[in-house]
Coordinates of C-alpha atoms in Angstrom, one line a residue:
M1 CA 30.0 -8.2 4.8
Q2 CA 29.4 -3.5 4.7
K3 CA 26.5 -1.2 4.9
T4 CA 26.0 1.2 5.0
I5 CA 22.6 2.2 7.1
T6 CA 21.3 5.2 9.4
W7 CA 20.5 5.0 12.9
P8 CA 17.9 7.4 14.6
S9 CA 18.0 10.0 16.6
S10 CA 15.0 10.5 17.9
T11 CA 14.3 14.0 19.8
V12 CA 10.7 12.6 21.5
N13 CA 10.9 13.2 25.7
T14 CA 10.6 9.7 26.5
E15 CA 9.7 10.5 30.5
R16 CA 5.6 10.8 30.5
M17 CA 5.9 8.1 27.3
E18 CA 3.0 5.5 27.9
A19 CA 5.0 1.9 28.3
A20 CA 3.5 0.3 25.4
R21 CA 4.5 2.9 23.1
Y22 CA 7.5 3.5 24.8
I23 CA 8.8 0.5 23.7
R24 CA 7.6 -0.3 20.5
E25 CA 9.5 3.1 18.9
I26 CA 11.9 3.3 20.9
L27 CA 12.8 0.1 21.5
L28 CA 12.3 -2.2 18.9
Q29 CA 11.5 0.2 16.0
P30 CA 14.9 1.2 15.3
V31 CA 15.3 -2.8 15.2
A32 CA 12.8 -3.4 12.2
D33 CA 14.5 -0.2 10.7
L34 CA 17.7 -2.1 10.8
F35 CA 16.7 -5.2 9.5
Y36 CA 14.7 -3.3 6.2
Q37 CA 17.7 -1.5 5.8
L38 CA 20.0 -4.6 5.5
Y39 CA 17.9 -6.8 3.6
S40 CA 15.0 -4.4 1.9
K41 CA 12.5 -6.5 2.5
K42 CA 9.7 -4.4 4.4
V43 CA 10.1 -4.8 7.9
Q44 CA 7.6 -3.5 10.4
V45 CA 6.7 -4.2 13.9
T46 CA 2.8 -5.1 14.5
H47 CA 0.7 -4.4 17.7
L48 CA -0.9 -7.4 18.6
H49 CA -4.1 -6.2 20.8
W50 CA -6.2 -9.1 22.7
E51 CA -9.8 -9.3 24.9
G52 CA -8.9 -9.4 29.2
Y53 CA -5.7 -8.5 29.0
N54 CA -5.0 -4.9 27.5
S55 CA -6.9 -3.5 31.0
D56 CA -4.0 -4.3 33.0
Q57 CA -1.5 -2.9 30.7
T58 CA -0.3 -5.9 28.9
Y59 CA 1.0 -5.5 25.5
A60 CA 2.6 -8.1 23.4
F61 CA 4.5 -7.2 20.0
T62 CA 6.4 -9.1 16.4
F63 CA 7.3 -8.5 13.7
E64 CA 5.6 -8.8 10.3
V65 CA 8.4 -9.7 7.5
E66 CA 7.4 -9.3 3.4
D67 CA 6.9 -12.2 2.1
F68 CA 10.4 -12.8 -0.2
L69 CA 10.0 -15.8 -2.9
Q70 CA 6.7 -16.9 -1.3
I71 CA 9.2 -18.3 1.4
K72 CA 7.3 -19.5 4.2
P73 CA 9.8 -18.8 7.5
I74 CA 11.1 -22.0 9.6
R75 CA 10.5 -20.1 12.1
P76 CA 8.7 -17.3 13.2
P77 CA 9.3 -14.0 14.3
P78 CA 9.9 -13.3 18.1
C79 CA 7.3 -11.9 20.5
V80 CA 7.9 -9.4 23.0
V81 CA 5.2 -9.4 25.5
F82 CA 5.6 -6.4 28.8
T83 CA 3.3 -7.3 31.2
L84 CA 2.8 -5.5 34.8
G85 CA 4.0 -6.8 37.8
D86 CA 6.1 -9.8 39.2
L87 CA 7.1 -12.7 35.7
F88 CA 8.5 -15.2 38.4
G89 CA 6.9 -15.6 42.1
D90 CA 8.7 -16.8 45.3
D91 CA 9.4 -19.9 44.5
G92 CA 11.4 -18.6 41.2
R93 CA 8.8 -20.7 38.7
P94 CA 6.8 -18.4 36.4
S95 CA 3.9 -16.7 37.8
P96 CA 0.7 -17.2 37.0
K97 CA -0.7 -14.7 35.0
V98 CA 2.5 -15.4 33.3
M99 CA 1.5 -18.8 32.4
A100 CA -1.7 -17.5 31.1
I101 CA -0.4 -14.7 29.4
L102 CA 1.4 -17.0 26.8
E103 CA -1.1 -19.5 26.9
R104 CA -3.7 -16.7 24.9
L105 CA -1.0 -15.6 22.9
Y106 CA -0.3 -18.5 21.2
R107 CA -3.5 -19.5 20.5
I108 CA -3.8 -16.3 18.2
K109 CA -0.4 -17.0 16.7
P110 CA 2.2 -19.6 17.3
F111 CA 5.7 -17.6 17.9
Q112 CA 8.8 -19.3 18.4
L113 CA 9.6 -18.1 21.5
A114 CA 8.5 -14.5 23.9
I115 CA 10.7 -12.2 25.5
T116 CA 8.2 -11.6 28.4
T117 CA 9.9 -8.4 30.1
N118 CA 8.1 -5.9 33.0
L119 CA 10.7 -3.6 31.8
Q120 CA 13.1 -5.2 35.0
D121 CA 13.6 -8.5 34.1
I122 CA 13.6 -10.5 30.9
A123 CA 12.6 -14.4 30.5
V124 CA 12.7 -15.9 27.0
F125 CA 9.9 -18.6 26.8
S126 CA 9.7 -20.8 23.7
R127 CA 6.5 -22.9 22.5
P128 CA 5.3 -25.9 24.3
N129 CA 7.1 -28.9 23.3
K130 CA 5.3 -32.2 23.1
A131 CA 4.5 -32.9 26.4
N132 CA 3.0 -29.0 26.6
E133 CA 5.6 -28.1 28.6
R134 CA 7.5 -24.4 28.0
I135 CA 10.8 -24.5 28.6
Y136 CA 11.7 -21.1 30.1
Q137 CA 15.5 -18.7 30.2
R138 CA 16.0 -16.1 32.8
V139 CA 18.4 -13.1 31.7
S140 CA 20.6 -11.5 34.1
T141 CA 21.5 -7.8 33.2
S142 CA 22.5 -4.3 34.2
R143 CA 21.1 -2.6 32.0
P144 CA 17.7 -3.8 30.8
L145 CA 16.7 -2.2 28.1
P146 CA 19.0 -2.3 25.7
A147 CA 19.0 -5.7 26.3
I148 CA 15.2 -6.8 25.1
R149 CA 16.2 -4.4 22.0
I150 CA 19.2 -6.6 21.5
L151 CA 17.0 -10.0 22.5
A152 CA 14.8 -9.2 20.1
A153 CA 17.4 -8.3 16.9
A154 CA 19.3 -11.4 17.9
Y155 CA 16.1 -13.4 17.5
M156 CA 14.9 -11.7 14.8
M157 CA 18.1 -12.0 12.7
Y158 CA 18.5 -15.7 13.4
T159 CA 15.0 -16.0 11.6
L160 CA 15.7 -14.5 9.2
R161 CA 18.8 -16.0 8.4
L162 CA 16.6 -19.0 7.9
T163 CA 14.3 -18.3 5.9
F164 CA 16.1 -17.3 2.6
I165 CA 14.7 -13.1 3.4
R166 CA 18.3 -11.9 2.0
N167 CA 17.6 -10.1 0.0
M168 CA 19.9 -11.3 -3.3
P169 CA 20.6 -8.9 -6.4
D170 CA 18.7 -9.9 -9.8
D171 CA 22.3 -10.0 -11.9
S172 CA 25.9 -9.5 -10.3
E173 CA 28.6 -7.9 -11.5
F174 CA 29.6 -11.8 -13.1
D175 CA 28.0 -13.7 -15.5
E176 CA 28.7 -17.4 -14.5
D177 CA 27.9 -17.8 -18.6
H178 CA 30.3 -15.4 -19.9
I179 CA 27.9 -13.2 -22.0
L180 CA 29.1 -10.0 -22.8
P181 CA 26.6 -7.0 -22.9
E182 CA 28.5 -5.6 -25.9
G183 CA 28.3 -8.8 -27.8
P184 CA 30.9 -11.6 -28.8
P185 CA 34.1 -10.7 -29.9
V186 CA 34.0 -13.7 -33.0
N187 CA 31.0 -14.6 -34.5
P188 CA 30.1 -17.9 -32.5
Q189 CA 28.0 -19.4 -35.7
G190 CA 31.1 -19.0 -37.7
D191 CA 33.8 -21.3 -39.5
I192 CA 36.7 -22.3 -36.7
P193 CA 40.1 -20.5 -37.8
N194 CA 42.8 -23.2 -38.2
D195 CA 45.5 -23.9 -35.6
H196 CA 47.9 -21.8 -37.6
I197 CA 45.6 -18.7 -37.1
I198 CA 45.1 -19.0 -33.5
F199 CA 48.5 -19.4 -33.1
D200 CA 49.8 -16.4 -34.4
T201 CA 47.3 -14.1 -33.6
Y202 CA 46.6 -15.0 -30.3
I203 CA 48.1 -13.3 -27.1
R204 CA 46.1 -13.6 -24.5
H205 CA 42.9 -15.2 -23.1
S206 CA 40.6 -12.3 -23.8
D207 CA 41.0 -12.8 -27.2
F208 CA 39.0 -15.8 -27.0
D209 CA 35.0 -16.0 -26.6
F210 CA 34.4 -18.0 -23.8
A211 CA 30.9 -17.6 -23.7
T212 CA 31.3 -19.9 -27.1
L213 CA 34.1 -22.2 -25.3
V214 CA 31.8 -23.2 -22.5
R215 CA 29.4 -24.5 -25.4
D216 CA 31.3 -25.2 -27.8
R217 CA 34.1 -28.8 -27.6
E218 CA 36.0 -28.2 -30.2
R219 CA 36.7 -24.2 -29.6
A220 CA 37.6 -25.2 -26.0
L221 CA 39.2 -28.3 -27.4
Q222 CA 41.7 -25.3 -29.5
F223 CA 41.9 -23.2 -26.4
F224 CA 43.9 -25.7 -24.6
R225 CA 45.6 -26.5 -28.2
W226 CA 47.0 -23.1 -28.5
K227 CA 47.9 -23.1 -24.9
D228 CA 50.2 -26.2 -25.1
H229 CA 51.8 -24.3 -28.2
V230 CA 52.3 -21.3 -26.1
R231 CA 54.4 -22.9 -23.2
K232 CA 56.2 -25.4 -25.9
K233 CA 57.1 -22.4 -28.1
Q234 CA 56.9 -19.1 -25.9
E235 CA 59.0 -18.0 -23.3
K236 CA 57.3 -17.1 -20.2
Q237 CA 59.8 -14.0 -18.8
V238 CA 59.1 -11.8 -21.5
A239 CA 62.1 -9.3 -20.5
N240 CA 65.1 -9.5 -19.9
P241 CA 68.1 -7.1 -17.5
G242 CA 68.8 -3.9 -19.4
N243 CA 65.2 -4.9 -22.0
L244 CA 63.6 -0.9 -22.2
L245 CA 59.6 -1.0 -22.1
H246 CA 57.4 1.4 -23.6
A247 CA 54.2 2.0 -21.8
R248 CA 51.1 3.9 -22.5
S249 CA 50.4 5.9 -19.3
N250 CA 47.0 4.3 -17.6
G251 CA 46.2 1.8 -20.4
L252 CA 43.9 0.0 -17.9
V253 CA 41.8 3.0 -18.1
Q254 CA 41.9 3.8 -21.3
A255 CA 40.7 0.3 -22.3
M256 CA 37.8 -1.3 -20.4
P257 CA 35.6 0.3 -17.4
Q258 CA 36.5 0.8 -13.9
L259 CA 35.4 -0.9 -11.3
K260 CA 33.0 1.8 -8.5
P261 CA 33.6 0.7 -4.9
C262 CA 30.5 1.1 -3.1
Y263 CA 32.3 2.2 0.2
T264 CA 36.2 4.3 0.4
L265 CA 38.7 4.2 3.7
N266 CA 38.0 6.1 6.3
L267 CA 40.5 6.6 8.5
S268 CA 38.4 7.8 11.7
D269 CA 36.5 3.9 10.8
L270 CA 40.6 2.9 12.3
P271 CA 40.5 2.2 16.1
S272 CA 43.9 4.9 17.6
E273 CA 46.3 2.6 17.9
T274 CA 46.3 0.7 14.2
V275 CA 46.6 5.0 12.8
A276 CA 49.6 5.1 15.5
H277 CA 51.0 2.6 13.6
L278 CA 50.5 3.8 10.2
Q279 CA 52.0 6.7 11.2
S280 CA 55.1 5.7 12.9
V281 CA 55.7 3.5 9.5
Q282 CA 54.9 6.2 7.1
R283 CA 58.0 5.9 3.8
P284 CA 57.6 9.5 1.5
C285 CA 56.7 8.9 -1.3
P286 CA 59.9 7.8 -3.5
L287 CA 59.0 9.1 -6.6
S288 CA 58.6 12.4 -4.5
I289 CA 61.7 13.3 -6.3
A290 CA 60.9 16.2 -8.8
N291 CA 57.0 15.1 -8.9
L292 CA 57.7 11.9 -11.3
R293 CA 54.5 10.1 -9.7
E294 CA 52.1 13.1 -10.4
K295 CA 54.3 13.2 -14.1
S296 CA 54.4 9.3 -15.1
L297 CA 50.2 9.5 -13.8
Q298 CA 49.8 12.7 -16.3
S299 CA 52.0 11.5 -19.2
S300 CA 51.2 10.2 -22.4
N301 CA 54.2 7.5 -22.2
F302 CA 57.1 6.6 -20.6
T303 CA 59.7 4.1 -20.8
L304 CA 61.5 1.8 -18.4
K305 CA 65.0 0.1 -18.1
I306 CA 64.5 -3.6 -16.8
L307 CA 67.4 -3.9 -13.8
S308 CA 66.3 -7.5 -12.7
V309 CA 63.5 -10.2 -12.1
V310 CA 62.2 -10.7 -8.2
A311 CA 59.7 -13.2 -8.8
K312 CA 58.9 -15.6 -11.8
G313 CA 55.5 -16.2 -10.8
S314 CA 54.2 -19.6 -10.4
D315 CA 52.5 -22.4 -12.8
R316 CA 48.7 -21.6 -11.9
G317 CA 50.0 -17.6 -11.3
I318 CA 50.0 -15.0 -14.0
C319 CA 52.5 -12.1 -12.9
T320 CA 56.0 -12.0 -13.8
V321 CA 57.6 -9.3 -11.4
Y322 CA 61.0 -6.9 -11.8
Q323 CA 63.4 -4.4 -10.9
C324 CA 62.8 -1.3 -13.0
R325 CA 63.7 2.6 -13.5
L326 CA 61.7 5.2 -15.1
A327 CA 63.7 6.1 -17.9
S328 CA 61.9 9.1 -19.5
I329 CA 58.9 10.7 -19.0
D330 CA 56.9 11.9 -23.0
G331 CA 60.1 11.3 -24.3
I332 CA 62.0 13.1 -21.3
E333 CA 65.0 11.3 -19.9
V334 CA 64.6 11.0 -16.0
D335 CA 66.6 10.2 -12.9
S336 CA 64.8 7.3 -10.7
P337 CA 64.9 5.7 -8.1
I338 CA 64.6 1.8 -7.9
L339 CA 60.5 0.7 -8.5
C340 CA 58.9 -2.6 -9.3
L341 CA 56.8 -3.4 -12.1
K342 CA 54.3 -6.3 -11.9
L343 CA 53.3 -7.4 -15.4
F344 CA 50.4 -9.3 -16.0
D345 CA 50.8 -12.6 -18.1
D346 CA 48.0 -14.8 -18.4
R347 CA 48.5 -17.1 -21.3
F348 CA 50.9 -19.4 -19.0
Q349 CA 47.8 -20.1 -16.6
F350 CA 47.8 -24.2 -15.5
L351 CA 44.9 -25.6 -16.7
E352 CA 44.9 -29.0 -16.4
L353 CA 43.8 -31.2 -19.5
P354 CA 40.5 -31.2 -20.6
D355 CA 38.5 -34.8 -19.3
E356 CA 36.8 -35.8 -22.4
E357 CA 33.6 -36.9 -20.4
E358 CA 32.9 -33.6 -18.9
E359 CA 31.4 -30.7 -20.1
P360 CA 33.9 -27.4 -21.7
A361 CA 32.0 -25.3 -18.9
R362 CA 34.5 -27.6 -16.1
W363 CA 37.7 -27.6 -18.3
L364 CA 37.0 -23.5 -17.7
R365 CA 36.6 -23.3 -14.4
G366 CA 39.8 -22.3 -12.8
L367 CA 40.6 -20.1 -16.2
V368 CA 41.2 -16.4 -15.2
Q369 CA 41.9 -12.8 -17.4
A370 CA 45.2 -10.8 -16.9
E371 CA 43.2 -7.8 -17.1
W372 CA 40.2 -9.0 -14.4
H373 CA 43.4 -9.7 -11.8
I374 CA 44.8 -5.8 -12.7
R375 CA 41.7 -3.9 -12.7
Q376 CA 41.0 -5.8 -9.1
E377 CA 44.2 -5.1 -7.8
D378 CA 44.1 -1.3 -9.2
T379 CA 40.8 -0.3 -7.6
A380 CA 42.6 -1.7 -4.2
Y381 CA 45.3 0.6 -4.0
K382 CA 43.1 3.8 -5.4
T383 CA 41.0 2.5 -1.8
L384 CA 44.1 2.6 -0.1
N385 CA 45.1 5.9 -1.4
M386 CA 46.0 7.4 2.0
V387 CA 46.9 4.6 3.7
Q388 CA 50.3 3.4 1.1
G389 CA 53.9 3.7 1.9
S390 CA 53.1 2.0 5.1
V391 CA 52.1 -1.4 5.4
F392 CA 50.9 -1.0 1.6
P393 CA 54.0 0.1 -1.1
W394 CA 53.1 3.6 -2.9
Y395 CA 50.9 2.7 -6.1
Y396 CA 51.9 4.2 -9.6
G397 CA 49.2 3.2 -11.8
A398 CA 48.1 0.1 -14.4
H399 CA 49.5 1.0 -17.8
L400 CA 49.9 -1.0 -21.4
F401 CA 53.1 -2.5 -21.5
T402 CA 55.5 -2.5 -24.8
L403 CA 57.9 -5.3 -25.1
P404 CA 60.8 -6.2 -26.8
N405 CA 59.8 -8.5 -29.1
G406 CA 56.2 -6.3 -29.8
L407 CA 54.1 -8.5 -27.2
T408 CA 51.7 -6.3 -25.4
L409 CA 51.0 -6.4 -21.8
Y410 CA 49.0 -4.6 -19.0
G411 CA 51.4 -4.1 -16.0
M412 CA 51.2 -2.0 -12.4
L413 CA 54.1 0.1 -11.3
L414 CA 54.2 -0.4 -7.5
E415 CA 57.5 0.6 -5.0
Y416 CA 60.0 -1.5 -4.7
I417 CA 60.2 -2.6 -0.8
P418 CA 63.5 -4.5 -0.2
G419 CA 61.9 -6.6 2.3
L420 CA 62.5 -10.0 4.0
P421 CA 60.3 -12.5 2.5
L422 CA 58.3 -14.8 5.6
D423 CA 60.5 -18.0 4.3
S424 CA 64.1 -16.3 5.1
D425 CA 66.8 -17.4 7.8
G426 CA 66.7 -13.2 8.0
V427 CA 63.0 -13.1 9.6
R428 CA 64.1 -16.1 11.8
A429 CA 66.9 -14.8 13.0
L430 CA 65.1 -12.1 14.2
S431 CA 65.1 -11.1 18.0
T432 CA 61.9 -11.6 20.0
E433 CA 60.9 -7.4 20.0
R434 CA 61.0 -7.5 16.3
Q435 CA 58.8 -10.4 15.3
I436 CA 55.9 -9.1 17.4
Q437 CA 56.3 -6.0 16.5
F438 CA 55.7 -6.8 12.6
I439 CA 53.2 -9.9 14.0
Q440 CA 51.2 -6.7 15.4
S441 CA 51.7 -4.2 12.0
C442 CA 50.5 -8.0 9.8
R443 CA 47.0 -7.7 12.6
H444 CA 46.9 -3.8 11.6
G445 CA 47.3 -4.2 7.9
A446 CA 44.7 -7.0 8.2
R447 CA 42.2 -4.7 10.0
I448 CA 42.6 -1.9 7.8
L449 CA 41.7 -4.2 4.4
D450 CA 38.5 -5.3 6.3
V451 CA 37.8 -1.8 6.7
A452 CA 38.7 -0.6 3.5
D453 CA 36.1 -3.5 2.4
I454 CA 39.5 -5.7 0.7
A455 CA 38.6 -9.0 0.4
Q456 CA 41.7 -10.7 0.4
H457 CA 40.2 -14.3 -1.4
D458 CA 44.4 -15.4 -1.4
W459 CA 46.0 -14.9 0.9
H460 CA 49.6 -16.7 1.6
S461 CA 52.5 -16.4 2.9
D462 CA 54.6 -14.4 -0.4
Q463 CA 52.6 -11.3 -0.1
I464 CA 53.4 -10.2 3.0
L465 CA 56.8 -8.7 3.7
V466 CA 58.9 -7.8 7.0
H467 CA 60.7 -4.6 6.4
T468 CA 62.9 -2.7 9.1
S469 CA 62.2 1.3 8.8
P470 CA 64.8 3.8 8.4
N471 CA 63.0 4.4 12.4
E472 CA 64.3 0.6 13.1
L473 CA 61.1 -0.2 13.4
T474 CA 59.8 -3.3 12.3
H475 CA 56.5 -3.7 10.4
A476 CA 54.6 -5.6 7.3
V477 CA 54.1 -4.8 3.9
L478 CA 51.1 -6.9 1.7
L479 CA 51.3 -6.9 -1.4
D480 CA 49.6 -8.7 -4.7
L481 CA 45.6 -7.5 -4.5
A482 CA 45.0 -9.2 -7.6
S483 CA 42.3 -11.9 -6.5
T484 CA 40.6 -9.1 -3.9
S485 CA 37.5 -7.6 -4.2
Q486 CA 35.4 -5.1 -3.0
T487 CA 31.6 -4.6 -2.5
I488 CA 30.6 -3.8 -6.0
N489 CA 26.6 -4.1 -5.7
P490 CA 25.0 -2.8 -2.4
N491 CA 22.8 -6.2 -2.6
K492 CA 25.3 -8.5 -3.1
L493 CA 27.0 -10.2 -0.7
H494 CA 30.9 -8.8 0.0
A495 CA 32.2 -10.8 3.4
C496 CA 35.8 -9.9 4.1
H497 CA 37.8 -12.5 7.0
N498 CA 41.6 -11.4 6.2
F499 CA 41.9 -11.8 9.6
N500 CA 41.6 -14.8 9.6
G501 CA 43.2 -15.5 5.9
C502 CA 46.7 -13.3 7.0
L503 CA 46.2 -15.8 10.3
M504 CA 46.6 -18.7 8.9
A505 CA 49.8 -17.1 6.9
L506 CA 51.5 -15.9 9.3
S507 CA 51.2 -19.7 11.0
G508 CA 52.4 -21.9 8.1
S509 CA 49.4 -23.0 7.2
L510 CA 49.8 -21.4 3.2
G511 CA 53.4 -21.8 2.7
P512 CA 56.0 -22.0 4.8
V513 CA 57.3 -18.8 7.4
G514 CA 60.3 -18.5 9.7
I515 CA 57.4 -16.7 12.6
K516 CA 57.6 -18.6 15.9
A517 CA 54.3 -20.3 16.3
D518 CA 54.4 -19.2 20.3
L519 CA 54.7 -15.2 19.3
L520 CA 52.4 -15.1 17.0
L521 CA 49.7 -16.8 19.4
E522 CA 50.6 -14.6 22.1
N523 CA 50.6 -10.7 20.0
Y524 CA 48.5 -11.0 16.7
G525 CA 45.2 -10.1 19.2
T526 CA 41.6 -10.9 18.8
P527 CA 39.7 -10.4 16.0
D528 CA 37.3 -7.5 15.7
P529 CA 33.9 -7.4 17.4
W530 CA 31.5 -7.8 13.7
D531 CA 34.0 -10.5 11.9
S532 CA 32.2 -14.0 13.1
V533 CA 34.5 -16.7 12.0
I534 CA 36.3 -18.2 14.3
S535 CA 40.4 -19.5 13.8
I536 CA 41.9 -22.3 15.2
V537 CA 45.6 -22.3 15.0
K538 CA 47.8 -24.8 17.7
G539 CA 45.0 -25.5 19.1
K540 CA 44.1 -21.5 20.5
V541 CA 41.1 -19.9 19.4
F542 CA 40.7 -17.3 17.9
A543 CA 37.3 -15.1 18.1
A544 CA 35.4 -12.1 18.7
S545 CA 35.4 -10.5 21.5
D546 CA 31.4 -10.9 22.9
P547 CA 30.3 -6.9 23.4
F548 CA 27.4 -7.8 24.9
T549 CA 28.4 -9.5 27.9
F550 CA 25.6 -6.8 30.4
I551 CA 23.7 -9.7 29.3
Q552 CA 23.9 -13.0 30.9
P553 CA 21.7 -16.7 31.1
L554 CA 20.6 -16.4 34.7
E555 CA 19.2 -20.1 35.2
Q556 CA 17.3 -21.7 32.5
D557 CA 14.1 -24.7 33.6

């Protein structure tokens, strides 16, 4: 999940600052500010006072969290205790003074644990067990001040994760009840039309009112009869070589509101080796000839000539892919290179036949709409605008196409990549050096999706092409972003697990591949520090490295 936060840049002179103020304002307040920004709930550092120890410069601090939904925390927030003098005696046991402080503190407020420090040594004490024993763990660190802050943040995160404090949105961009703000496209109180009217006039899923379907068994059954009619009477391949397709330029943008992601891709957020890889495999835009890219995107209409079928798609898929060329733009003939046309047609999406004992809402659980998917993919390519023509194809917009039979479908134009599929003899025949180049390129591509806040929810081996550039570098080109998502509501959890997804696709777990497993395990790399997913492939564990190696448990009693 990405979330933009600010980190305090204090100009306060800390050299003469008293210890209590330093701990509260410099070490702990940034932790409270961090969680306030992450959770949108008030978090503040509280200074606990009690008689008998302030004169000895002993202070305790904790975090107060604004109540959320009146749910009491499963575990209280951590307490940070500062005191002068040694925490442990010569025998390695906690000093009597420390134990007395903790006992007094626990009577005031029963903390789950206390991070105790003299700003040099650190120990974490748990609450007393049933035998009235206090378990503790000493911490070894060369940087005690950052360690105190990190430990406080870690235990605070543990507290919040278990108490449902995470701020959830009041609404979301997807309504599970399928209710449209503008109202239903058909009158749910009206009579159900005859089947032949539906068969003759409905051409896509969005012609149906799903708010009604999930509540009306008869209308839902009619939807499935329409699906069966389409499958029996119509062809999934809607265009053939030699056909001319007429397009209304940018028809998707004109028909529906566009998604507005919260985050953009900034190349400065990428590691230098990823930026270098992008530069090394960058391809010129094929439509740069005579400014055809700009002309097509700024036109009112254009025509395409179909050359061949590239992919018919799976039974559960909704897309068909073609080779094509631009034939004309705004009525003027043009000569273009080979392009890729991806048409979105949800009529043939496979759905299990309804179980009469279940509710209609369950029948339609796996249903998709072509408009949803093309809008997601259009948004993803626009976010990736700065890296198009590298490990992602050049993108030429989403348009409304009229087919030879008069049917209209949304589709997108892309750069045609003459690459090898993962499950091909050509990939199996690649040299070790070229397979390594490709594997590392995939890692860069997955990282770019993560940094761009684009989560791919449908990783499989057909989404990755193996391409060799003119400079003889073998690299990946990642395709099919229709099942991606981005952060639209900043308060809604949006997780990206592209490292794991791409790794699973390359390993053969999501479809056959020609990549050598030993080369994948040795050269794919490790997750970035923020990635919490642990992957296991053929016994090898892929986990992010520890960013806090300077904090280690020293001994535990």
